[in-house]
PDB file of C-alpha atoms in Angstrom:
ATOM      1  CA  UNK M   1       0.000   0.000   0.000  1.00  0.00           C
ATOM      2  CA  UNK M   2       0.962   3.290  -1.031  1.00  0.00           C
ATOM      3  CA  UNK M   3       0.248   5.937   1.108  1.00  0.00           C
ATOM      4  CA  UNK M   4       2.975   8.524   0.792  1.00  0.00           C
ATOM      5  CA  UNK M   5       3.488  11.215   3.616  1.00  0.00           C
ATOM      6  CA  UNK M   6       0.908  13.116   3.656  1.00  0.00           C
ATOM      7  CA  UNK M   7      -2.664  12.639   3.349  1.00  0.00           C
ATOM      8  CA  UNK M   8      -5.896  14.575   3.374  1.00  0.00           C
ATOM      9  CA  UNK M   9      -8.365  13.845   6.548  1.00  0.00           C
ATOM     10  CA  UNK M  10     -11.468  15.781   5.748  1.00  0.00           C
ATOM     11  CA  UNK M  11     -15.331  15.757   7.136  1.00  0.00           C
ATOM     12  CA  UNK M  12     -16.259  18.724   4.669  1.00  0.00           C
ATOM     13  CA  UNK M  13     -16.944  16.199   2.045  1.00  0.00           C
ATOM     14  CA  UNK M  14     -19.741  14.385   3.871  1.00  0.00           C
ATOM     15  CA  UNK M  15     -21.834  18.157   3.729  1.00  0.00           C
ATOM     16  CA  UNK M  16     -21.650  18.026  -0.225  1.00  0.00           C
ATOM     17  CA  UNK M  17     -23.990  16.090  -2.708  1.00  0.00           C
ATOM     18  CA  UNK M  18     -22.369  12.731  -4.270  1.00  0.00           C
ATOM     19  CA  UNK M  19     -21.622  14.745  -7.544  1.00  0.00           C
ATOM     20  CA  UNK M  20     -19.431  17.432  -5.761  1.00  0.00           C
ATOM     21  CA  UNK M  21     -17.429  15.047  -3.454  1.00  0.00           C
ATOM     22  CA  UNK M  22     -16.399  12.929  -6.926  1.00  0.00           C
ATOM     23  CA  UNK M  23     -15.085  16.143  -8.273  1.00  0.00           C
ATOM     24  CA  UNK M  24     -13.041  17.138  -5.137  1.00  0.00           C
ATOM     25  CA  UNK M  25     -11.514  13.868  -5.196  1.00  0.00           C
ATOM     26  CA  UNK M  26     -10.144  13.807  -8.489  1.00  0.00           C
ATOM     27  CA  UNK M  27      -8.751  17.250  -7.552  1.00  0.00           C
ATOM     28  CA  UNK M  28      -7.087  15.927  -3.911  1.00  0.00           C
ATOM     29  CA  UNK M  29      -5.440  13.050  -5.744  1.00  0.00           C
ATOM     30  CA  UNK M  30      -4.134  15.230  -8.973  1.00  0.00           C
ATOM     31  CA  UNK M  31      -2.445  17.029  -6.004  1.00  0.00           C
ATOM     32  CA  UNK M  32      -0.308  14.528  -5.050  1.00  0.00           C
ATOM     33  CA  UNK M  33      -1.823  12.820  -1.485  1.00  0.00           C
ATOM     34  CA  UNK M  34      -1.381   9.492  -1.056  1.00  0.00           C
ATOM     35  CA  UNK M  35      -4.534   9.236   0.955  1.00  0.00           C
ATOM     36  CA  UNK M  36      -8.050  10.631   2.173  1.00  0.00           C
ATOM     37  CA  UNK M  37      -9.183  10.046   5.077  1.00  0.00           C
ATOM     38  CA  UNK M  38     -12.853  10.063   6.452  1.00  0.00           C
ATOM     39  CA  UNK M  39     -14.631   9.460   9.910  1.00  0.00           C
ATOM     40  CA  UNK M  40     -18.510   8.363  10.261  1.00  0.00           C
ATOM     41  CA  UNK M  41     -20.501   9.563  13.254  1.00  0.00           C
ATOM     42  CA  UNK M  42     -23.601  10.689  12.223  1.00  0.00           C
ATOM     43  CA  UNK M  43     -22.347  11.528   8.299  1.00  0.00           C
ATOM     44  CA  UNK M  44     -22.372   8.940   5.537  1.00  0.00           C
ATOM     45  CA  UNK M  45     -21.960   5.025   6.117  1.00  0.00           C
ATOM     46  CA  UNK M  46     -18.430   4.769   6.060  1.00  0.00           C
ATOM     47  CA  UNK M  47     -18.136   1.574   3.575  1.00  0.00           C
ATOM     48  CA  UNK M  48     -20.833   3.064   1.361  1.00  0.00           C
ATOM     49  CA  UNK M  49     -19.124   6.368   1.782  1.00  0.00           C
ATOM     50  CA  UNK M  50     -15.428   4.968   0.898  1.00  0.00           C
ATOM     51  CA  UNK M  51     -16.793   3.002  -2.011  1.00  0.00           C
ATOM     52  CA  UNK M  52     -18.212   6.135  -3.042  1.00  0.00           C
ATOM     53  CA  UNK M  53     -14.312   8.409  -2.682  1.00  0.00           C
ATOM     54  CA  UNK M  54     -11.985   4.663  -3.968  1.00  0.00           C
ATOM     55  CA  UNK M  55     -14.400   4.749  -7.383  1.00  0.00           C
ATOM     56  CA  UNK M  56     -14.017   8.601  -7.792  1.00  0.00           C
ATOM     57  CA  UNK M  57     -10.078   7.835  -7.412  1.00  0.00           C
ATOM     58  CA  UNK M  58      -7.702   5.933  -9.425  1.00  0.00           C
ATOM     59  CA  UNK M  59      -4.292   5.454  -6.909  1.00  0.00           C
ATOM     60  CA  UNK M  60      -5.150   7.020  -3.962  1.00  0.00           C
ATOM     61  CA  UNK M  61      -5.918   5.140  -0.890  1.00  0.00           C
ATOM     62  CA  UNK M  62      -9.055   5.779   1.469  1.00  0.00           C
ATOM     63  CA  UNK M  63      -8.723   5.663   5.255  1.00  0.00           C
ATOM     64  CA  UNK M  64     -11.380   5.387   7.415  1.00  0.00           C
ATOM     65  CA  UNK M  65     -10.735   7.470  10.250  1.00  0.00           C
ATOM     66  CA  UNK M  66     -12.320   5.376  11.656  1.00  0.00           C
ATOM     67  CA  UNK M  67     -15.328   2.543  11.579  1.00  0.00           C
ATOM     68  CA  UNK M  68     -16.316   2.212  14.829  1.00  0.00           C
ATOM     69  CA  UNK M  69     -16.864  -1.204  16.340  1.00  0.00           C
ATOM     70  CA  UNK M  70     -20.220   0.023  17.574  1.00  0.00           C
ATOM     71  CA  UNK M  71     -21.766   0.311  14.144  1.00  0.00           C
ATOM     72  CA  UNK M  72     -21.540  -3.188  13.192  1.00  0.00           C
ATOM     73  CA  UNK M  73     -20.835  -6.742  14.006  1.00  0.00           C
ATOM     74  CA  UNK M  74     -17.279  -8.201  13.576  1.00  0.00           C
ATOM     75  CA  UNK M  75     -18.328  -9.817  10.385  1.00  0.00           C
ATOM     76  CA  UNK M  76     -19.950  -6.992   8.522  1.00  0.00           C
ATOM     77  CA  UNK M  77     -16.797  -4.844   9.765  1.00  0.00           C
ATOM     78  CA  UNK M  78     -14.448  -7.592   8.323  1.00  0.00           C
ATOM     79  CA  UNK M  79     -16.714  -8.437   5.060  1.00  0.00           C
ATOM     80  CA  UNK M  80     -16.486  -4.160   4.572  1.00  0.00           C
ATOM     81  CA  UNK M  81     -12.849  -3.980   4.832  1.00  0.00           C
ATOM     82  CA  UNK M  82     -12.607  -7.444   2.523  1.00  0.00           C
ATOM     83  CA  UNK M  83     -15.166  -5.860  -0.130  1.00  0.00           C
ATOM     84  CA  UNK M  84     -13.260  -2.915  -0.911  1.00  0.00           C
ATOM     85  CA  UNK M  85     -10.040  -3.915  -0.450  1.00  0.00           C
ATOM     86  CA  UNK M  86     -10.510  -7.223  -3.416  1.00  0.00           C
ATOM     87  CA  UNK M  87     -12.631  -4.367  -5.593  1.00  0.00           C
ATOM     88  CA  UNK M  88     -10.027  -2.068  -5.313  1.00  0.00           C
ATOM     89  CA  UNK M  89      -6.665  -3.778  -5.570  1.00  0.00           C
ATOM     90  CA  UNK M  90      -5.800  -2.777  -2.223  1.00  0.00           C
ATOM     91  CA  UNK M  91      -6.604   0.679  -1.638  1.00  0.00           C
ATOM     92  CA  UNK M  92      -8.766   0.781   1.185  1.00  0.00           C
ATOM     93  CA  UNK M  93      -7.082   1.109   4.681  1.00  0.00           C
ATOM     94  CA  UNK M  94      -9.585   0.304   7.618  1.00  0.00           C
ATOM     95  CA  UNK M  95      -9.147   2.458  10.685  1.00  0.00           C
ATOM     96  CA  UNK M  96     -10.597   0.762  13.491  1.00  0.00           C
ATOM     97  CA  UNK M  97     -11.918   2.659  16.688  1.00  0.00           C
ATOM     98  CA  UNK M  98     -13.979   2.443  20.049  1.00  0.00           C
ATOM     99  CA  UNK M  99     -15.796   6.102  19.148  1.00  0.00           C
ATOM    100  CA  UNK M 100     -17.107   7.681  22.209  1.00  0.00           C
ATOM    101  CA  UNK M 101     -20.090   7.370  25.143  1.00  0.00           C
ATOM    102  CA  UNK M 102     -22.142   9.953  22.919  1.00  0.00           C
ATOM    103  CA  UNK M 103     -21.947   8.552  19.919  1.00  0.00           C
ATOM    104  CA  UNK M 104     -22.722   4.730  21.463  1.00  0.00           C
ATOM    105  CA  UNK M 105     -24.755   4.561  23.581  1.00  0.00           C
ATOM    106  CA  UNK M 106     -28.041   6.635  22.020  1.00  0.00           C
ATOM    107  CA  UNK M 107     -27.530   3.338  19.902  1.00  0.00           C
ATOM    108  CA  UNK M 108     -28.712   1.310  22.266  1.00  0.00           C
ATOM    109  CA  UNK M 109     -25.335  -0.189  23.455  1.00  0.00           C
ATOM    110  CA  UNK M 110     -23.916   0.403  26.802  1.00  0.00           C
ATOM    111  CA  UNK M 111     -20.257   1.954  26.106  1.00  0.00           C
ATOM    112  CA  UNK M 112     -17.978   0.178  28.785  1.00  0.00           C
ATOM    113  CA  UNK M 113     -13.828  -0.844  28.721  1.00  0.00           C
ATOM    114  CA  UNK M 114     -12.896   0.384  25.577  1.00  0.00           C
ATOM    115  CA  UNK M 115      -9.786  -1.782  25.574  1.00  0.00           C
ATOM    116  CA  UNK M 116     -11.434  -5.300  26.473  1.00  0.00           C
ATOM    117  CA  UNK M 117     -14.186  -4.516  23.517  1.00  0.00           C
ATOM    118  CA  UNK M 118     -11.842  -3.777  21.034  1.00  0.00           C
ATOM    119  CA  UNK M 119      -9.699  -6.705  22.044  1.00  0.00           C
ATOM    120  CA  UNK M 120     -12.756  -8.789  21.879  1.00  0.00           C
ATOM    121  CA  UNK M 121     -13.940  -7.565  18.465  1.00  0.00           C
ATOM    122  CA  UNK M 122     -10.425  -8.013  16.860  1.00  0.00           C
ATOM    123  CA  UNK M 123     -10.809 -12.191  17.828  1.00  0.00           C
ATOM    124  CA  UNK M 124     -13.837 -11.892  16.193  1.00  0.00           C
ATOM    125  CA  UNK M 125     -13.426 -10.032  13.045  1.00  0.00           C
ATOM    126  CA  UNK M 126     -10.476 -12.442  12.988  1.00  0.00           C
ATOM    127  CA  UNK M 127     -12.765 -15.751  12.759  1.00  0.00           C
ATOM    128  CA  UNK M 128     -15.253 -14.334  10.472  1.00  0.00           C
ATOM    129  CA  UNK M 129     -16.366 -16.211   7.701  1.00  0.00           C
ATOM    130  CA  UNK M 130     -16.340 -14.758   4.362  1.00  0.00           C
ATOM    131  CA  UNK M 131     -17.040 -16.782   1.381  1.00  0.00           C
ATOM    132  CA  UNK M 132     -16.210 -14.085  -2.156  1.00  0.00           C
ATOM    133  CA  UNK M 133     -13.213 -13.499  -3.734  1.00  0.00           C
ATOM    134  CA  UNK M 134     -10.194 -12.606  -1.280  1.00  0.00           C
ATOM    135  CA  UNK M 135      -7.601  -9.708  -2.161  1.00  0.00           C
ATOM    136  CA  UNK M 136      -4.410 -10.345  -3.664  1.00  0.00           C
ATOM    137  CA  UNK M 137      -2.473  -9.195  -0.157  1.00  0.00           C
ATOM    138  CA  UNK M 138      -3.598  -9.692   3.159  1.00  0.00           C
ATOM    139  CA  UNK M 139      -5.935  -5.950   4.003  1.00  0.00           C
ATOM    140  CA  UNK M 140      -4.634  -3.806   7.021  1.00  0.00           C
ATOM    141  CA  UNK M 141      -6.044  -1.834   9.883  1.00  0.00           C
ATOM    142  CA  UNK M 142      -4.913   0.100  11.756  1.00  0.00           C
ATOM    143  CA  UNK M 143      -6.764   0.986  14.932  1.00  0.00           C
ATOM    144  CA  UNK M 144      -7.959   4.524  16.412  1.00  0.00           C
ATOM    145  CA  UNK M 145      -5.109   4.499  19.867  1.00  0.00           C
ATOM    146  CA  UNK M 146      -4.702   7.044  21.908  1.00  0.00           C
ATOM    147  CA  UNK M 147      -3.296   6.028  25.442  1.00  0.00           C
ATOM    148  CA  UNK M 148      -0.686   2.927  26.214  1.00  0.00           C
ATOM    149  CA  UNK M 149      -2.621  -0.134  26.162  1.00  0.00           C
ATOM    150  CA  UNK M 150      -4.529   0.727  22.493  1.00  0.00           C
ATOM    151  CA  UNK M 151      -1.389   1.402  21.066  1.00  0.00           C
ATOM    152  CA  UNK M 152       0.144  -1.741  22.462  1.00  0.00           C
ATOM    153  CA  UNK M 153      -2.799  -3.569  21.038  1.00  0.00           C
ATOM    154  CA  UNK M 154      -2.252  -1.841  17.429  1.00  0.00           C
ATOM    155  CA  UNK M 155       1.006  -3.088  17.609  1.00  0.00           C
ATOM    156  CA  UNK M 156       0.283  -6.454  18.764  1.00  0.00           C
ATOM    157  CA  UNK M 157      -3.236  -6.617  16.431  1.00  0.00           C
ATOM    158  CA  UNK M 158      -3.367  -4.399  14.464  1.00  0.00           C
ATOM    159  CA  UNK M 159      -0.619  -2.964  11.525  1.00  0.00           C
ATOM    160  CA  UNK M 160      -0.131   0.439  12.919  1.00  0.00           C
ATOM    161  CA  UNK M 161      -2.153   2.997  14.475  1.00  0.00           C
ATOM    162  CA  UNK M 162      -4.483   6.519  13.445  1.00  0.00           C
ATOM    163  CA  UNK M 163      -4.465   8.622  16.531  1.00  0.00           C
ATOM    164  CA  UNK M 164      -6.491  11.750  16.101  1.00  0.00           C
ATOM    165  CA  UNK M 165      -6.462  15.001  17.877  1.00  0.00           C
ATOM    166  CA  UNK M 166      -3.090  14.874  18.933  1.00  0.00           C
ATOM    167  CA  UNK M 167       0.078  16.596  19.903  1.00  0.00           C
ATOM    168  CA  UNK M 168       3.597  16.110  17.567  1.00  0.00           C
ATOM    169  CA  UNK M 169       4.309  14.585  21.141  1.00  0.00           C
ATOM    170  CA  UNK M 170       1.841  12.141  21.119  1.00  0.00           C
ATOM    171  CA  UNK M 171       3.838  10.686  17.625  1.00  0.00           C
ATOM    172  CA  UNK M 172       6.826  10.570  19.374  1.00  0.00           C
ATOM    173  CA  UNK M 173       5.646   8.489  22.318  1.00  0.00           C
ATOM    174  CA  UNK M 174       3.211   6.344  20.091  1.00  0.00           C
ATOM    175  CA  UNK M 175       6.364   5.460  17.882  1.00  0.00           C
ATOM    176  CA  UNK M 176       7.922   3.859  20.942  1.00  0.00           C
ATOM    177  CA  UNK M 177       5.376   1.526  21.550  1.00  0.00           C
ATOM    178  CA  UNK M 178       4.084   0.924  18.416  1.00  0.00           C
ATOM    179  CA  UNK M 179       7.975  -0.099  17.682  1.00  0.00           C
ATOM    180  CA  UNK M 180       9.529  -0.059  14.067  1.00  0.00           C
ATOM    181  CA  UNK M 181       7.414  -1.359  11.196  1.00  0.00           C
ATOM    182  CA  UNK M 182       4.064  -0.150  12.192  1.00  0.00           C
ATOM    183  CA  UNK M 183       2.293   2.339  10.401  1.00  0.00           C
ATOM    184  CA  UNK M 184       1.672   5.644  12.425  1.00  0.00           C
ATOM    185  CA  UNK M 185      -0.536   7.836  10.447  1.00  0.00           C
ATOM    186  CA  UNK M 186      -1.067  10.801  12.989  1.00  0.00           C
ATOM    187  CA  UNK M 187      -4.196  13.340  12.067  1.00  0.00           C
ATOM    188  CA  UNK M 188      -2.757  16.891  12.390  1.00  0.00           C
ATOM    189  CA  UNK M 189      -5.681  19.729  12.338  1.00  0.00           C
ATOM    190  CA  UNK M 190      -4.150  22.810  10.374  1.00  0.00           C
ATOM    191  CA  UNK M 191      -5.583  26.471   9.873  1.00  0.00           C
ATOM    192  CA  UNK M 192      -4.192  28.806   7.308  1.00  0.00           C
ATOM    193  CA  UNK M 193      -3.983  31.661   8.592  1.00  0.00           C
ATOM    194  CA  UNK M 194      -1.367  34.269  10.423  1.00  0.00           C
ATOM    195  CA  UNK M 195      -3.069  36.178  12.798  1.00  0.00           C
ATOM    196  CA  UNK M 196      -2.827  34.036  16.020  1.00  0.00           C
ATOM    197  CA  UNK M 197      -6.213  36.094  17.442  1.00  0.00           C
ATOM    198  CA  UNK M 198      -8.421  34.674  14.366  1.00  0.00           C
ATOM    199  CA  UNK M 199      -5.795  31.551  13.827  1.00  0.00           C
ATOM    200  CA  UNK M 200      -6.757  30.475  17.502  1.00  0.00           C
ATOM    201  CA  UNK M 201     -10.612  31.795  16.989  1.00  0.00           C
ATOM    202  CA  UNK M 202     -11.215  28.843  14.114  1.00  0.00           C
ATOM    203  CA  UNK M 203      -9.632  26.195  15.883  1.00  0.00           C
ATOM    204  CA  UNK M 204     -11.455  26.614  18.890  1.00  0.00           C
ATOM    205  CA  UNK M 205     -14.393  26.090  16.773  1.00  0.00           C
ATOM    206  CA  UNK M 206     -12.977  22.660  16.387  1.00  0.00           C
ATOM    207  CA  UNK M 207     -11.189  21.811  19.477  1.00  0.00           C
ATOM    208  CA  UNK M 208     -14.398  22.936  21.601  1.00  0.00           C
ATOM    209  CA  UNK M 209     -16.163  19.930  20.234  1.00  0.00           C
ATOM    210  CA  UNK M 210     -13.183  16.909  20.982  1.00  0.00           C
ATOM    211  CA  UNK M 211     -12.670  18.349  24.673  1.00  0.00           C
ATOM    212  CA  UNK M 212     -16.204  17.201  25.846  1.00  0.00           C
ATOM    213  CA  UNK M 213     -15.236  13.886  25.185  1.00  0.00           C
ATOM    214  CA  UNK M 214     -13.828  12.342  27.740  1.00  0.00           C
ATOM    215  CA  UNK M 215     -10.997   9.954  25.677  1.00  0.00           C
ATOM    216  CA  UNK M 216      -9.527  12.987  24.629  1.00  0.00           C
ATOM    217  CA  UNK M 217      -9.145  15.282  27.611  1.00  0.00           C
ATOM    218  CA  UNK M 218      -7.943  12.228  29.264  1.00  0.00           C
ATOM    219  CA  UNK M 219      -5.366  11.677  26.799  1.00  0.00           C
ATOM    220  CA  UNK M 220      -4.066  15.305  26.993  1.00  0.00           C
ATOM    221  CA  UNK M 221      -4.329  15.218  31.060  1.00  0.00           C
ATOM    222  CA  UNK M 222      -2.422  12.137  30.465  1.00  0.00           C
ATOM    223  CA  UNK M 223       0.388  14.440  28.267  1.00  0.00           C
ATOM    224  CA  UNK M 224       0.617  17.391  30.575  1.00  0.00           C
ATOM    225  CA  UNK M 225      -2.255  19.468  30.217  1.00  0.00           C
ATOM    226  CA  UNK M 226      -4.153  21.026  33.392  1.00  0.00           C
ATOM    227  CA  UNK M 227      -8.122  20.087  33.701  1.00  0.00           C
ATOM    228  CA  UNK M 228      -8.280  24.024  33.059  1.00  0.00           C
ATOM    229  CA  UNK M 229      -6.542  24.023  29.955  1.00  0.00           C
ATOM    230  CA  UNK M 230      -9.456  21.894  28.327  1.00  0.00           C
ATOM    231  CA  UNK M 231     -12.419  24.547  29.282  1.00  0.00           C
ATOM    232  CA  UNK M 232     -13.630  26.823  26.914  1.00  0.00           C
ATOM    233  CA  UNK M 233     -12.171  25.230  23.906  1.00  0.00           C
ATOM    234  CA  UNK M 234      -8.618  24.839  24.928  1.00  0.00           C
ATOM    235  CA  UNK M 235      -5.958  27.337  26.449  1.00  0.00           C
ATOM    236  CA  UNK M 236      -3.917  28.859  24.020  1.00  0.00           C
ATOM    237  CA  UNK M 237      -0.834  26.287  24.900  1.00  0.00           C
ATOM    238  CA  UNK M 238      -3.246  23.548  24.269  1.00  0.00           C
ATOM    239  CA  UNK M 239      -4.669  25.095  20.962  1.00  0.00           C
ATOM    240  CA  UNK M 240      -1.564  25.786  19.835  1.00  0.00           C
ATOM    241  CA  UNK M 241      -0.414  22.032  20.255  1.00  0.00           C
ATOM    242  CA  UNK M 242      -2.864  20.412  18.646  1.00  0.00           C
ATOM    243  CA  UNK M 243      -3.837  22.673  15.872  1.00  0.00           C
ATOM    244  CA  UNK M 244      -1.109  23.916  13.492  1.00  0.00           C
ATOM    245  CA  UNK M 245      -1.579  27.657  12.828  1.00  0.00           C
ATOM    246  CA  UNK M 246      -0.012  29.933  10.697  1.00  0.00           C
ATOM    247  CA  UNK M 247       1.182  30.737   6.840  1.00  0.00           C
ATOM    248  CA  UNK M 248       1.130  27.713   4.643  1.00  0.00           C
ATOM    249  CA  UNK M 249       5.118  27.175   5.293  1.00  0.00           C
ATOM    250  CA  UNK M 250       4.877  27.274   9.318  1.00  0.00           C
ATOM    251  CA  UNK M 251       1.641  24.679   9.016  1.00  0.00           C
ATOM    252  CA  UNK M 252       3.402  22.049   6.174  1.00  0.00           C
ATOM    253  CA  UNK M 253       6.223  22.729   8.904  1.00  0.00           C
ATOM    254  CA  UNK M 254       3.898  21.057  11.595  1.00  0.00           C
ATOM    255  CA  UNK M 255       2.683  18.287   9.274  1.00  0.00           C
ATOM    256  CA  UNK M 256       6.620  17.505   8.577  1.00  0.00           C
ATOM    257  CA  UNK M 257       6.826  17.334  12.327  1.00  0.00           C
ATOM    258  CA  UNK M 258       5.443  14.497  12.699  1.00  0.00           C
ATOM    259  CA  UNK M 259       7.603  13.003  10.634  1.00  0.00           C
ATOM    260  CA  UNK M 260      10.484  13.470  12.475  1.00  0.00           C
ATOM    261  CA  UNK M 261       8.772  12.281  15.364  1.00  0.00           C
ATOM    262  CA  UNK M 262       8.353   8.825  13.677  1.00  0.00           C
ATOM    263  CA  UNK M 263       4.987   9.121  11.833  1.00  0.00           C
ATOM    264  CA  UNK M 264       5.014   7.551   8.335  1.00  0.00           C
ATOM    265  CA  UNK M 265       1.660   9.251   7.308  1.00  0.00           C
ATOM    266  CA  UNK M 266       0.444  12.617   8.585  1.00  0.00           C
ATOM    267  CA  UNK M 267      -3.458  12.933   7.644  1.00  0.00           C
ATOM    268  CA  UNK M 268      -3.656  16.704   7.329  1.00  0.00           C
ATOM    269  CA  UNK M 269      -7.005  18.276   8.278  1.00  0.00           C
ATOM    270  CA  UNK M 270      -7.850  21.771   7.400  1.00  0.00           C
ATOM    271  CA  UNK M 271     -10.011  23.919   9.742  1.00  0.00           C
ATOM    272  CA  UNK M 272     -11.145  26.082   7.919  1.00  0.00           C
ATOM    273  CA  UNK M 273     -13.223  29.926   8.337  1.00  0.00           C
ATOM    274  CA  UNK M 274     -16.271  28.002   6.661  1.00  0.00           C
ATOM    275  CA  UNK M 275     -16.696  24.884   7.410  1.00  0.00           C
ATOM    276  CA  UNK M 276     -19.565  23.960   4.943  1.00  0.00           C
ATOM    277  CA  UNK M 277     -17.177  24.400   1.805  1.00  0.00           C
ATOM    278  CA  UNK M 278     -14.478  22.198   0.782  1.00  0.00           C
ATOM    279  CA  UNK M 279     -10.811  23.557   1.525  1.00  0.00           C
ATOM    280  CA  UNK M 280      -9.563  23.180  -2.250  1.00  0.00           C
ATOM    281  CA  UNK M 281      -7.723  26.318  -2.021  1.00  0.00           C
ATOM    282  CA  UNK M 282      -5.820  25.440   0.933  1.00  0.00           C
ATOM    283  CA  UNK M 283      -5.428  21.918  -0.067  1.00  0.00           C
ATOM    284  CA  UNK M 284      -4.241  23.167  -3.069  1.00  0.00           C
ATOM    285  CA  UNK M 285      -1.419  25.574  -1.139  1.00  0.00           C
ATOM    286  CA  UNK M 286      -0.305  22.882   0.948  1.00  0.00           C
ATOM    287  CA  UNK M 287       0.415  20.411  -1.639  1.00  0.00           C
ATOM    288  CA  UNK M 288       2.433  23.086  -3.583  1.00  0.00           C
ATOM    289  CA  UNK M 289       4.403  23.805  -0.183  1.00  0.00           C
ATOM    290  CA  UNK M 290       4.330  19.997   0.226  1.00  0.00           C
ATOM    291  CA  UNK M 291       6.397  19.527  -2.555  1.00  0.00           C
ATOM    292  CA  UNK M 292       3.831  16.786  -3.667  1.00  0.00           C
ATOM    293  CA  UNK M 293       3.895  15.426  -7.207  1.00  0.00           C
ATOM    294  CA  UNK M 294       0.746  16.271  -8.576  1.00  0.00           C
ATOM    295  CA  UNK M 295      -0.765  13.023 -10.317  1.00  0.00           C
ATOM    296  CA  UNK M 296      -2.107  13.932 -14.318  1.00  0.00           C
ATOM    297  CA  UNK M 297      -5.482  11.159 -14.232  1.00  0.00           C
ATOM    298  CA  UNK M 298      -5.768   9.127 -17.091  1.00  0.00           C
ATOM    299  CA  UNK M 299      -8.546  10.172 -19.430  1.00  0.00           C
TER     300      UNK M 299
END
């Protein structure tokens, strides 16, 4: 699997029409990314919805980011991941994850030790039957970890890890556990723009939202931050650590980061003023200051 080193992690898709989203993917992959990246929640189905992004593509590999284990049995989960990954020679990268109490439990499931159900679902996505054609290579998933014991089980289960909302510090330490030859494909939330008043004004827009759930204040309490650094969207120190602000040089900078801290794949997500449009502008700017190869598509 080709994924390159840097990606596109983006929810801005899932508030366009089917015709619009094709279009913006051809566009992404001309770019140069190796990947996009999409989470679920309450947006589109995420099989239906990477079916929908690996057809409007030709190289470029879709991540879920991620399926959560909540939305389906083991062997729907596993005959997804199977599906595209035989109809699409390969392309499809399933990012597994444990979601949060919000999202689960209006379901109608009771959300309770994150690690034992995940462990528990990965036996039995394991021994699921699936009688169609297989893909050429075994698939891979990597799994949504965040504190010590997920990211031993990626390593141990799993072929890397997708950590979201995240310090560069967070890659460093997940790199040690995870160990060499795991895939670390950090998300790393980016705004373009240099005034650190308006800068800091969008991403709290987006940060406000992660810090009432509890997996990821307890990850950051876990990585230095005071319980009064989460309120009111973040303190500036905390902003400023997960969300990459600046010109278009200082935020590639950030993405490239990660990279030094051990990440193989850095799923870039732009914050941006308006979040009902696309970012092609800015994905378009970062790619440039990327130095990605842009891709011509075969007519």
């Amino acid at each position: 699997m080709e994924l390159g080193r840097f990606g596109v992690w983006t929810s801005a898709l899932d508030r366009q029409p089917a015709a619009v989203v094709r279009s913006a993917v051809g566009r992404i992959e001309s770019l140069g990314f190796g990947a996009l990246w999409v989470g679920e929640s309450y947006r589109r189905e995420i099989f239906a919805n990477s079916s929908l992004l690996l057809a409007a593509s030709d190289k470029m590999v879709v991540g879920s980011g991620i399926a959560s284990i909540w939305a389906r049995d083991a062997q729907a989960m596993r005959a997804g991941q199977l599906t595209l990954d035989e109809a699409y020679q390969g392309r499809f990268l399933l990012g597994l994850g444990v979601s949060h109490v919000p999202l689960v439990n209006p379901r109608g499931h009771a959300y309770d030790r994150p690690y034992s159900a995940m462990r528990a679902y990965l036996d039995a996505m394991d021994q699921a039957q699936y009688d169609a054609p297989m893909p050429l290579e075994p698939p891979l998933r990597v799994l949504a970890a965040l504190g010590p014991r997920m990211l031993e089980l990626a390593a141990a289960r799993a072929d890397g890890a997708h950590p979201y909302f995240v310090p560069v510090e967070h890659t460093q330490a997940a790199r040690a556990i995870l160990g060499p030859g795991k895939l670390l494909c950090p998300e790393q939330a980016v705004v373009l723009e240099p005034d650190p008043g308006a800068a800091r004004a969008i991403a709290r827009r987006h940060t406000s939202a992660y810090l009432r759930l509890p997996n990821y204040r307890h990850n950051l309490e876990r990585m230095g931050f005071g319980s009064d650094e989460l309120e009111g969207g973040g303190s500036d120190r905390l902003v400023d650590a997960v969300v990459g602000w600046g010109d278009v040089g200082q935020v590639a900078a950030r993405a490239r980061e990660h990279l030094q801290a051990g990440a193989d794949h850095v799923a870039i997500q732009v914050i941006a003023a308006d979040p009902a449009e696309a970012p092609l502008a800015e994905w378009e700017a970062l790619a440039h200051e990327l130095g990605l190869d842009p891709r011509e598509r075969p007519r």
